[in-house]
Structures are given as C-alpha cells and as structure tokens.
Amino acid sequence: MTVAFPEGFLWGAATAAYQVEGAAAEDGRCESIWDVFSRQPGRIANGDTGDVAADHYHLLGADLALMSGLNLNAYRFSVSWPRIVDDDGAINRKGLDFYERLVDGLLERGIRPFLTLYHWDLPQRLENRGGWADRDTAQHFADYTQIAHETLGDRVHDWTTLNEPYCAALLGYGAGVHAPGRREPRAAAAAVHHLLLAHGSARSVIGDRNSVGITLNLYPVDPADPNDQVDVDAARRVDGLQNRIFLDPVLRGAYPSDVLGDLEALGFTDHIKPGDLELIGAPLDTLGVNYYTGHHVTGRPGGHTAEWIGSEHVHAVPRGLPTTAMGWEELPEGLFRVLNRLHTEYPRLPVHITENGAAYDDVPDAHGYVEDHARRWYLERHLRAVETAIGAGVDVRGYFAWSLLDNFEWAEGYGKRFGVAHVDFDTFVRTPKLSGRWYATVARANALPE
C-alpha cells in the first residue's frame, strides 16, 4: 500500500559547514574550534581534518545540480561563523558572498533553504576567551546573527539558531570527545545555559520577520530493567540531560527541577540570571528534531561506559538490535515515540525532522555507485515512523535525510559515510547511491512505495 505524505511536505537533505565546505583557510575564513581540535594528535580517526572535507565550497554548482537531480525541495545547511566574521569581529564579505550564491542557487531551482546559524564551528578566538563556558559568547552570537540575517533574511525564510546544543556543550566541554575537547563538568554545565541563552538572543534578533526554530537531538531513554529503581533513576537522569534540559526551557520557559538538582554540585543555577528564561522560552515557529537511535541504560555495573555529565555510574546496555557502522542501534519506532512525546507532553508546534540517517560500510563499484540496501531500508522504516506520527496528529512538515554527501564525520573523520551520494575523496566526484536514487523517487511522488 502506498503511503502518501501531506501536500506541501518538504523532502530535503542536510549538511553542516565544517563537514562539507573545506576551503578552511580561503577567502578570509578564520580558525574554528574544530580546525584546532582536529589538528591535535589522536583526536580524529586516521588523523583526518576538515580542511578540505567534501570541497563543497568549490563544487557548489555540482552540489546544487545534485540536489535537483534528487528531486529535493528543501536543503538544510549551516553558515560558518568564522567564514563570515573575521578575528576582529568585522564582516568578511567574501564569506557572505558564498552563502548568497548558495541561497540564490537554491531558490533558482525551487529548493527551499533552511539555514542553521550554529553547527558547532565556534570561532577559536572566542574559545580563547572561554568559549561557551563564558556568558559573553551568547552576545557575540547575537551580533553574528544580526550580520547573517541582514544579508540573507530577505531570501531565507527558515532559520535554525542551534544544532544539537547537547553535543556542543556536553560532548565538547564535558566528555572532551568533540571540539574544543575539554573535560570540565562545570564548564559543560555553564555551556548548556549559555548556548540556550544564545538561542534566545538570536531568536530576539530575528524577531517575527522569519520562521525561527532550534534543532535538538532527541532520544527515547529506557531503563534496562523497568522494575529496578536504580535503572529507572538512571533513565530519568539521562533523559533529563539528553532531552528535557533543552526541551523544557525552550518550550516551557523553565528547567526541570530534578535536573537542577542533578546539576547542583556543578553550580548550574549560578549561571541563570533574571530574564534569561523569558528570553530562552520565547515562542518558536518550529522545532527541529534530529533522530538516530535510542538509549537503553542501567545504573548497575555492566554495559558500556557512557558519559553523561551529572549522571555518573550510568551505563549503556545493548539490546541485541541491528547496529549501524557507528555502533548505534537501529530503532525506527523510537522516532515515533519521540514525536508522540512532543505531541502529548509539550506545547504543540510544527516539527521538521532535520536529520535522520545512517552510516554503513559502503563499497562503491568502479563507477562510484553504492548499492546501499541497508541505508535505503533504514530511511524507509524511519519514514514510515514519521507517517505513523502524522497519522496520530503530530504536525510534521518535512524530512531531511542526513546527509546529502559523504563528509567529515567529526571525530570519526572520513571513515564513516552517511551520504545518500557517494563522494570519492580523491577526485571529489559525487555519485548518488541506491538510497539516493530511491529517495529521489519518494520525493517526486511525495509518497512511499508499496
């Protein structure tokens, strides 16, 4: 039976600036925390860096043509803060010119641009002053937002302030596995609030002139033993730090009281000033949801060590499900659970699935073509979960496959491929995979096949 999606549903793909652009030292771009982090020995698999990435900066025309060929009617990308603001805080016109060409090229092809202001590439000059652990960084972000919006706000309707503040704060400042690579729990706690303050400040700058949202990576969190109160409390703590510490202030204007208790020893509330939560909780036009897997946790010894700041002695327990090349369990019904939770527990607003996809061990043929049946099946099962959520009343407006291209996959370097188009990192030729060709037929039909 064919599964049709609502009229006007958006079919897109997503990327992030540092993961695809390259041209790291060209046309006035300054250093970001990921430039510095990736050059530190042992940080990135195989010693890779994002200096060249997928060379999107030079191959913009090819990538625009690729999007058209995949029948996309939306494209989510991020703007690189260090590309458009120099180390003196002045506008870098050449950097802005690139994004103007990108946006104009999308509009010419009938592709709706979804712009993300922050996908983790903080200028290194600001990290040198404390980074997201410093409250002043939120004001710098507002200033940067003003520059980007004044230039592109007449053509870009859809604006996302932050991508996955969980990763930026807790993986970057707490676990140390993302840039800037700090293992400082108190700094991580401060970064959570300051990132959300930056979101609220950017939302205020944009005002009602365009649609504004934030993108959160959300997960269902299950106790390994639902009858064991130790496991139940472990799940509560992880849910608090993964989901509710971001959802609640953004959608309800307040942090969850139990999470405040969990973070009391880290001085979290010391960073909350009068008026902050009103700014952070200002009404949004949409919510972006990134979804990849779920968490299955225990508070008992055993399982895999997992680092959730403020949730010590919590471990991830495998469920025996199939996994992707990232080691993430495939849990498509978890996407329905996330969407249904938003619908039943939080104030309702339109939702876009801003990232969903999987890495597998792709093997291209001599022409660069990849028969990635596993990825195509992964996408279909998650899209069916989206359709089920829509049928249950969730206002899902669009879906963005992660990712348009194979790219620099953060700490994994180039060894993990998420693209629906294969990239030969020697020649930079792009070749749609089987999953990309399948996705193009779905986008054209606005429906899943029988």
Short mmCIF file of C-alpha atoms in Angstrom, two decimals:
data_model
loop_
_atom_site.label_atom_id
_atom_site.label_comp_id
_atom_site.label_asym_id
_atom_site.label_seq_id
_atom_site.Cartn_x
_atom_site.Cartn_y
_atom_site.Cartn_z
CA MET A 1 0.00 0.00 0.00
CA THR A 2 1.38 3.41 -1.00
CA VAL A 3 1.90 5.77 1.94
CA ALA A 4 1.22 9.37 0.88
CA PHE A 5 2.51 12.38 2.80
CA PRO A 6 0.62 15.66 3.28
CA GLU A 7 0.51 18.12 0.43
CA GLY A 8 3.43 20.52 0.63
CA PHE A 9 5.59 18.12 2.66
CA LEU A 10 9.26 19.03 2.41
CA TRP A 11 11.76 16.48 1.14
CA GLY A 12 15.27 17.58 1.89
CA ALA A 13 18.79 16.61 2.78
CA ALA A 14 21.10 18.21 5.30
CA THR A 15 24.76 19.12 5.71
CA ALA A 16 26.93 21.17 8.07
CA ALA A 17 29.51 23.75 7.04
CA TYR A 18 32.61 22.24 8.61
CA GLN A 19 31.68 18.76 7.42
CA VAL A 20 31.37 19.62 3.72
CA GLU A 21 32.79 23.02 2.80
CA GLY A 22 36.56 22.68 3.05
CA ALA A 23 38.43 25.83 1.97
CA ALA A 24 39.42 26.14 5.61
CA ALA A 25 41.92 28.96 5.08
CA GLU A 26 40.50 30.61 1.96
CA ASP A 27 38.78 33.95 1.34
CA GLY A 28 39.26 35.26 4.86
CA ARG A 29 37.89 32.32 6.83
CA CYS A 30 39.26 32.23 10.38
CA GLU A 31 40.03 29.28 12.60
CA SER A 32 37.21 27.44 14.34
CA ILE A 33 37.44 25.17 17.35
CA TRP A 34 37.15 22.20 15.01
CA ASP A 35 40.16 23.33 12.98
CA VAL A 36 42.26 23.43 16.14
CA PHE A 37 40.76 20.26 17.66
CA SER A 38 41.21 18.16 14.53
CA ARG A 39 44.92 19.00 14.33
CA GLN A 40 45.61 17.67 17.81
CA PRO A 41 47.16 14.19 17.68
CA GLY A 42 44.77 11.39 18.49
CA ARG A 43 41.60 13.47 18.37
CA ILE A 44 40.26 12.40 14.95
CA ALA A 45 40.34 8.94 13.42
CA ASN A 46 43.20 8.46 10.96
CA GLY A 47 44.49 11.96 11.70
CA ASP A 48 41.83 13.45 9.41
CA THR A 49 40.88 17.13 9.40
CA GLY A 50 38.07 19.10 7.79
CA ASP A 51 40.46 21.31 5.83
CA VAL A 52 39.10 20.01 2.52
CA ALA A 53 36.07 17.96 3.63
CA ALA A 54 33.83 17.36 0.58
CA ASP A 55 35.11 20.55 -1.11
CA HIS A 56 31.57 21.93 -1.28
CA TYR A 57 32.97 25.49 -1.27
CA HIS A 58 34.49 24.93 -4.71
CA LEU A 59 31.91 22.46 -6.00
CA LEU A 60 28.78 24.40 -5.15
CA GLY A 61 27.42 24.19 -8.70
CA ALA A 62 27.79 20.41 -8.78
CA ASP A 63 26.05 20.07 -5.45
CA LEU A 64 23.16 22.27 -6.49
CA ALA A 65 22.74 20.10 -9.58
CA LEU A 66 22.88 17.01 -7.37
CA MET A 67 20.06 18.35 -5.20
CA SER A 68 17.92 19.00 -8.25
CA GLY A 69 18.62 15.51 -9.53
CA LEU A 70 17.45 14.06 -6.22
CA ASN A 71 14.15 16.00 -6.52
CA LEU A 72 14.77 17.84 -3.26
CA ASN A 73 12.50 20.77 -2.49
CA ALA A 74 14.39 21.78 0.65
CA TYR A 75 18.02 21.88 1.78
CA ARG A 76 19.31 22.35 5.31
CA PHE A 77 22.80 23.80 5.63
CA SER A 78 24.75 25.73 8.22
CA VAL A 79 26.52 29.05 7.95
CA SER A 80 30.11 29.07 9.17
CA TRP A 81 30.55 31.77 11.81
CA PRO A 82 34.35 32.01 11.23
CA ARG A 83 33.77 32.35 7.50
CA ILE A 84 31.62 35.47 7.73
CA VAL A 85 33.08 37.23 10.80
CA ASP A 86 36.83 37.80 10.98
CA ASP A 87 39.06 37.70 14.03
CA ASP A 88 38.46 41.40 14.63
CA GLY A 89 34.70 40.85 14.65
CA ALA A 90 34.25 42.55 11.28
CA ILE A 91 32.19 41.25 8.36
CA ASN A 92 34.04 39.07 5.85
CA ARG A 93 32.31 39.94 2.60
CA LYS A 94 33.78 37.03 0.64
CA GLY A 95 32.36 34.57 3.12
CA LEU A 96 28.91 36.11 2.90
CA ASP A 97 29.15 36.07 -0.88
CA PHE A 98 29.45 32.28 -0.81
CA TYR A 99 26.22 31.90 1.14
CA GLU A 100 24.45 34.37 -1.11
CA ARG A 101 25.44 32.25 -4.10
CA LEU A 102 24.23 29.13 -2.30
CA VAL A 103 20.87 30.62 -1.36
CA ASP A 104 20.29 32.17 -4.78
CA GLY A 105 21.19 28.87 -6.45
CA LEU A 106 18.71 27.01 -4.27
CA LEU A 107 15.91 29.46 -4.97
CA GLU A 108 16.56 29.34 -8.70
CA ARG A 109 16.00 25.57 -8.55
CA GLY A 110 12.86 25.75 -6.42
CA ILE A 111 14.66 24.40 -3.34
CA ARG A 112 13.73 25.98 -0.03
CA PRO A 113 16.75 26.97 2.07
CA PHE A 114 16.81 26.04 5.76
CA LEU A 115 19.66 27.92 7.39
CA THR A 116 21.31 26.84 10.65
CA LEU A 117 23.34 29.52 12.38
CA TYR A 118 25.43 27.26 14.59
CA HIS A 119 26.53 23.73 13.81
CA TRP A 120 29.45 23.63 16.27
CA ASP A 121 32.13 25.70 14.47
CA LEU A 122 32.75 28.35 17.16
CA PRO A 123 35.48 30.83 16.19
CA GLN A 124 38.66 29.86 18.02
CA ARG A 125 39.19 33.48 19.08
CA LEU A 126 36.06 33.17 21.24
CA GLU A 127 37.12 29.83 22.68
CA ASN A 128 40.36 31.52 23.71
CA ARG A 129 38.20 33.82 25.86
CA GLY A 130 36.31 30.95 27.47
CA GLY A 131 34.05 29.71 24.69
CA TRP A 132 30.54 28.62 25.60
CA ALA A 133 31.51 28.49 29.27
CA ASP A 134 31.68 32.32 29.08
CA ARG A 135 28.36 34.19 29.09
CA ASP A 136 29.70 36.85 26.71
CA THR A 137 29.76 34.29 23.89
CA ALA A 138 25.95 34.46 23.73
CA GLN A 139 26.13 38.18 22.92
CA HIS A 140 28.77 37.57 20.26
CA PHE A 141 26.39 35.02 18.75
CA ALA A 142 23.61 37.60 18.67
CA ASP A 143 25.93 40.01 16.84
CA TYR A 144 26.82 37.31 14.33
CA THR A 145 23.13 36.51 13.87
CA GLN A 146 22.47 40.15 13.04
CA ILE A 147 25.09 40.06 10.28
CA ALA A 148 23.78 36.85 8.75
CA HIS A 149 20.15 37.90 8.96
CA GLU A 150 20.69 41.36 7.48
CA THR A 151 22.33 39.72 4.47
CA LEU A 152 20.15 36.65 3.92
CA GLY A 153 16.88 37.35 5.72
CA ASP A 154 15.24 38.68 2.56
CA ARG A 155 15.66 35.30 0.84
CA VAL A 156 15.83 32.72 3.63
CA HIS A 157 12.53 32.22 5.44
CA ASP A 158 13.53 29.31 7.69
CA TRP A 159 16.15 29.94 10.40
CA THR A 160 17.50 27.50 12.98
CA THR A 161 19.52 29.00 15.82
CA LEU A 162 21.47 25.99 17.13
CA ASN A 163 22.07 22.44 16.07
CA GLU A 164 22.21 19.92 18.92
CA PRO A 165 23.36 22.05 21.87
CA TYR A 166 23.69 18.78 23.80
CA CYS A 167 26.71 17.83 21.69
CA ALA A 168 28.24 21.30 21.68
CA ALA A 169 28.04 21.56 25.48
CA LEU A 170 28.31 18.08 26.92
CA LEU A 171 30.49 16.34 24.34
CA GLY A 172 32.66 19.39 23.74
CA TYR A 173 33.15 20.69 27.27
CA GLY A 174 32.33 17.66 29.41
CA ALA A 175 33.32 14.40 27.70
CA GLY A 176 36.01 16.08 25.60
CA VAL A 177 35.30 13.96 22.52
CA HIS A 178 34.17 16.93 20.40
CA ALA A 179 35.77 20.32 19.97
CA PRO A 180 37.08 22.10 21.97
CA GLY A 181 37.98 18.85 23.72
CA ARG A 182 37.58 20.00 27.32
CA ARG A 183 36.78 17.60 30.17
CA GLU A 184 35.40 20.15 32.62
CA PRO A 185 31.97 19.28 34.01
CA ARG A 186 31.38 22.75 35.46
CA ALA A 187 32.23 24.34 32.10
CA ALA A 188 29.87 21.90 30.37
CA ALA A 189 27.03 22.87 32.69
CA ALA A 190 27.69 26.56 32.03
CA ALA A 191 27.82 25.90 28.28
CA VAL A 192 24.34 24.36 28.33
CA HIS A 193 22.81 27.55 29.67
CA HIS A 194 24.90 29.92 27.57
CA LEU A 195 24.05 28.05 24.36
CA LEU A 196 20.36 28.32 25.20
CA LEU A 197 20.85 31.98 26.04
CA ALA A 198 22.45 32.41 22.60
CA HIS A 199 19.42 30.71 21.06
CA GLY A 200 17.07 33.13 22.82
CA SER A 201 19.20 36.11 21.84
CA ALA A 202 19.26 35.06 18.18
CA ARG A 203 15.53 34.46 18.23
CA SER A 204 15.11 38.01 19.51
CA VAL A 205 17.35 39.42 16.76
CA ILE A 206 15.36 37.70 14.01
CA GLY A 207 12.04 38.55 15.64
CA ASP A 208 8.91 37.87 13.65
CA ARG A 209 10.47 38.59 10.28
CA ASN A 210 11.16 34.92 9.51
CA SER A 211 10.39 31.46 10.86
CA VAL A 212 12.69 30.57 13.77
CA GLY A 213 13.40 27.23 15.41
CA ILE A 214 16.05 25.23 17.21
CA THR A 215 17.22 21.70 16.40
CA LEU A 216 17.59 19.18 19.23
CA ASN A 217 18.85 15.62 19.08
CA LEU A 218 16.17 13.70 20.95
CA TYR A 219 16.17 10.09 22.08
CA PRO A 220 13.82 7.70 23.84
CA VAL A 221 15.55 6.60 27.05
CA ASP A 222 14.64 3.21 28.53
CA PRO A 223 15.78 1.55 31.76
CA ALA A 224 17.44 -1.82 31.19
CA ASP A 225 15.17 -3.23 33.90
CA PRO A 226 11.96 -1.22 34.28
CA ASN A 227 11.36 -2.95 37.64
CA ASP A 228 14.71 -1.86 39.07
CA GLN A 229 14.51 1.61 40.63
CA VAL A 230 18.26 2.08 40.13
CA ASP A 231 17.82 1.62 36.37
CA VAL A 232 14.66 3.74 36.36
CA ASP A 233 16.52 6.59 38.02
CA ALA A 234 19.44 6.18 35.60
CA ALA A 235 16.98 6.59 32.71
CA ARG A 236 15.46 9.64 34.39
CA ARG A 237 18.87 11.29 34.71
CA VAL A 238 19.87 10.56 31.13
CA ASP A 239 16.50 11.75 29.80
CA GLY A 240 16.96 14.90 31.83
CA LEU A 241 20.37 15.73 30.37
CA GLN A 242 19.72 14.49 26.84
CA ASN A 243 16.18 15.75 26.29
CA ARG A 244 14.43 17.72 29.00
CA ILE A 245 17.22 20.18 29.90
CA PHE A 246 16.77 21.60 26.39
CA LEU A 247 13.09 20.95 25.67
CA ASP A 248 11.73 22.38 28.91
CA PRO A 249 13.35 25.83 28.91
CA VAL A 250 12.73 26.29 25.18
CA LEU A 251 9.10 25.10 25.18
CA ARG A 252 8.04 25.70 28.80
CA GLY A 253 10.32 28.50 29.93
CA ALA A 254 11.81 26.60 32.88
CA TYR A 255 14.45 23.98 33.59
CA PRO A 256 13.19 20.67 35.06
CA SER A 257 13.53 20.75 38.85
CA ASP A 258 15.03 17.26 39.05
CA VAL A 259 17.74 18.18 36.54
CA LEU A 260 18.57 21.30 38.51
CA GLY A 261 19.05 19.01 41.47
CA ASP A 262 21.27 16.65 39.47
CA LEU A 263 23.49 19.58 38.43
CA GLU A 264 23.52 21.42 41.74
CA ALA A 265 27.08 20.34 42.53
CA LEU A 266 28.24 21.85 39.23
CA GLY A 267 26.87 25.31 40.04
CA PHE A 268 24.41 25.26 37.14
CA THR A 269 21.91 27.69 38.64
CA ASP A 270 24.66 30.26 39.25
CA HIS A 271 24.58 31.00 35.52
CA ILE A 272 20.85 31.73 35.32
CA LYS A 273 20.21 35.48 35.53
CA PRO A 274 16.88 37.36 35.75
CA GLY A 275 15.20 37.47 32.36
CA ASP A 276 17.22 34.57 30.89
CA LEU A 277 14.40 32.04 30.86
CA GLU A 278 11.93 34.52 29.38
CA LEU A 279 14.38 35.06 26.53
CA ILE A 280 15.09 31.36 26.08
CA GLY A 281 11.40 30.43 26.23
CA ALA A 282 10.14 32.97 23.69
CA PRO A 283 7.64 31.29 21.33
CA LEU A 284 9.10 29.44 18.34
CA ASP A 285 7.68 28.80 14.89
CA THR A 286 9.02 25.25 14.56
CA LEU A 287 11.12 22.61 16.28
CA GLY A 288 13.81 20.62 14.53
CA VAL A 289 14.27 17.01 15.59
CA ASN A 290 17.43 15.03 14.87
CA TYR A 291 16.97 11.33 15.45
CA TYR A 292 19.33 8.38 15.12
CA THR A 293 18.84 5.85 17.93
CA GLY A 294 17.66 5.33 21.49
CA HIS A 295 19.33 4.92 24.88
CA HIS A 296 18.99 1.75 26.96
CA VAL A 297 20.65 2.34 30.31
CA THR A 298 21.44 0.86 33.68
CA GLY A 299 22.67 2.29 36.94
CA ARG A 300 24.23 -1.04 37.84
CA PRO A 301 27.75 -2.17 36.94
CA GLY A 302 27.97 -3.55 33.42
CA GLY A 303 27.19 -2.45 29.90
CA HIS A 304 29.26 0.18 28.12
CA THR A 305 30.60 3.18 29.94
CA ALA A 306 28.69 6.27 28.81
CA GLU A 307 29.47 9.86 29.73
CA TRP A 308 26.51 11.96 30.71
CA ILE A 309 27.75 14.85 32.83
CA GLY A 310 25.86 14.81 36.11
CA SER A 311 24.81 11.20 35.58
CA GLU A 312 27.82 9.28 36.80
CA HIS A 313 27.65 5.50 37.07
CA VAL A 314 25.20 5.21 34.20
CA HIS A 315 25.99 2.65 31.52
CA ALA A 316 24.52 1.89 28.11
CA VAL A 317 23.24 -1.65 27.67
CA PRO A 318 22.92 -3.18 24.18
CA ARG A 319 19.54 -4.67 23.31
CA GLY A 320 20.75 -7.01 20.61
CA LEU A 321 19.30 -4.88 17.82
CA PRO A 322 20.99 -4.40 14.45
CA THR A 323 23.52 -1.56 14.53
CA THR A 324 24.92 0.92 12.03
CA ALA A 325 28.62 1.43 11.34
CA MET A 326 28.61 3.95 14.19
CA GLY A 327 27.57 1.19 16.57
CA TRP A 328 24.17 2.83 17.04
CA GLU A 329 21.18 0.55 17.43
CA GLU A 330 18.53 0.79 14.75
CA LEU A 331 15.30 1.76 16.50
CA PRO A 332 12.85 3.29 14.00
CA GLU A 333 9.91 3.06 16.39
CA GLY A 334 11.89 5.35 18.68
CA LEU A 335 11.35 8.18 16.23
CA PHE A 336 7.59 7.75 16.59
CA ARG A 337 7.99 7.73 20.36
CA VAL A 338 9.98 10.99 20.29
CA LEU A 339 7.42 12.69 18.06
CA ASN A 340 4.47 11.41 20.03
CA ARG A 341 6.05 12.60 23.27
CA LEU A 342 6.41 16.10 21.87
CA HIS A 343 2.78 15.98 20.79
CA THR A 344 1.40 14.77 24.12
CA GLU A 345 3.73 16.34 26.71
CA TYR A 346 4.74 19.73 25.30
CA PRO A 347 3.12 22.78 23.73
CA ARG A 348 2.43 21.89 20.13
CA LEU A 349 4.16 23.46 17.19
CA PRO A 350 5.22 22.34 13.71
CA VAL A 351 8.08 19.85 13.59
CA HIS A 352 10.71 19.16 10.95
CA ILE A 353 12.88 16.03 11.04
CA THR A 354 16.09 17.95 10.44
CA GLU A 355 18.42 14.92 10.49
CA ASN A 356 17.88 11.20 10.16
CA GLY A 357 20.22 8.74 8.52
CA ALA A 358 22.84 6.06 8.99
CA ALA A 359 26.47 5.22 8.30
CA TYR A 360 27.26 1.85 6.79
CA ASP A 361 30.41 0.30 5.34
CA ASP A 362 29.75 1.38 1.77
CA VAL A 363 31.58 -0.42 -1.02
CA PRO A 364 31.47 1.52 -4.32
CA ASP A 365 31.85 -0.13 -7.69
CA ALA A 366 34.30 1.07 -10.31
CA HIS A 367 31.99 3.95 -11.17
CA GLY A 368 31.46 5.11 -7.58
CA TYR A 369 27.98 3.65 -7.32
CA VAL A 370 26.99 2.10 -3.98
CA GLU A 371 24.19 -0.44 -3.62
CA ASP A 372 23.42 0.56 -0.03
CA HIS A 373 20.31 -1.50 0.59
CA ALA A 374 20.76 -1.20 4.36
CA ARG A 375 20.61 2.61 4.24
CA ARG A 376 17.64 2.63 1.89
CA TRP A 377 15.80 0.27 4.27
CA TYR A 378 16.81 2.40 7.27
CA LEU A 379 15.35 5.52 5.62
CA GLU A 380 12.13 3.76 4.65
CA ARG A 381 11.48 2.37 8.13
CA HIS A 382 12.06 5.77 9.74
CA LEU A 383 9.86 7.50 7.18
CA ARG A 384 7.10 5.04 8.00
CA ALA A 385 7.51 6.01 11.65
CA VAL A 386 7.11 9.65 10.60
CA GLU A 387 3.95 8.81 8.68
CA THR A 388 2.58 6.97 11.71
CA ALA A 389 3.24 10.05 13.83
CA ILE A 390 1.47 12.27 11.30
CA GLY A 391 -1.48 9.89 11.43
CA ALA A 392 -1.51 10.31 15.21
CA GLY A 393 -1.82 14.08 14.82
CA VAL A 394 1.81 15.22 15.01
CA ASP A 395 2.34 18.25 12.76
CA VAL A 396 5.44 17.08 10.88
CA ARG A 397 6.14 19.41 7.96
CA GLY A 398 9.28 17.90 6.42
CA TYR A 399 12.11 15.37 6.50
CA PHE A 400 15.82 15.96 5.85
CA ALA A 401 17.99 12.94 5.19
CA TRP A 402 21.41 13.03 6.80
CA SER A 403 23.35 13.54 4.76
CA LEU A 404 23.38 14.85 1.23
CA LEU A 405 27.04 13.86 0.90
CA ASP A 406 29.62 11.64 2.48
CA ASN A 407 31.59 14.08 4.58
CA PHE A 408 33.93 14.72 7.50
CA GLU A 409 32.12 12.86 10.27
CA TRP A 410 33.53 14.75 13.27
CA ALA A 411 35.72 12.53 15.49
CA GLU A 412 35.27 9.65 13.03
CA GLY A 413 36.94 11.58 10.19
CA TYR A 414 36.21 10.26 6.71
CA GLY A 415 35.82 6.65 7.80
CA LYS A 416 32.08 6.84 8.45
CA ARG A 417 29.82 7.62 5.49
CA PHE A 418 26.26 8.92 5.91
CA GLY A 419 25.64 10.34 2.44
CA VAL A 420 22.89 9.44 0.04
CA ALA A 421 25.52 10.45 -2.52
CA HIS A 422 28.97 8.86 -2.50
CA VAL A 423 31.99 11.16 -2.52
CA ASP A 424 35.32 9.95 -3.89
CA PHE A 425 37.68 11.83 -1.59
CA ASP A 426 40.46 11.62 -4.21
CA THR A 427 38.54 13.08 -7.14
CA PHE A 428 35.54 14.59 -5.24
CA VAL A 429 33.15 13.14 -7.80
CA ARG A 430 29.63 12.77 -6.39
CA THR A 431 27.58 9.71 -7.30
CA PRO A 432 24.05 9.12 -5.99
CA LYS A 433 23.82 5.82 -4.13
CA LEU A 434 20.96 3.38 -4.41
CA SER A 435 19.48 5.07 -1.31
CA GLY A 436 19.72 8.46 -3.00
CA ARG A 437 18.01 7.23 -6.14
CA TRP A 438 15.27 5.65 -4.05
CA TYR A 439 14.88 8.83 -2.00
CA ALA A 440 14.53 10.83 -5.23
CA THR A 441 11.56 8.69 -6.29
CA VAL A 442 9.93 9.16 -2.89
CA ALA A 443 10.43 12.92 -3.04
CA ARG A 444 8.98 13.11 -6.54
CA ALA A 445 5.93 11.05 -5.59
CA ASN A 446 5.53 12.61 -2.10
CA ALA A 447 4.82 9.04 -1.04
CA LEU A 448 6.48 5.80 -0.01
CA PRO A 449 6.12 2.95 -2.49
CA GLU A 450 4.16 -0.20 -1.75
#
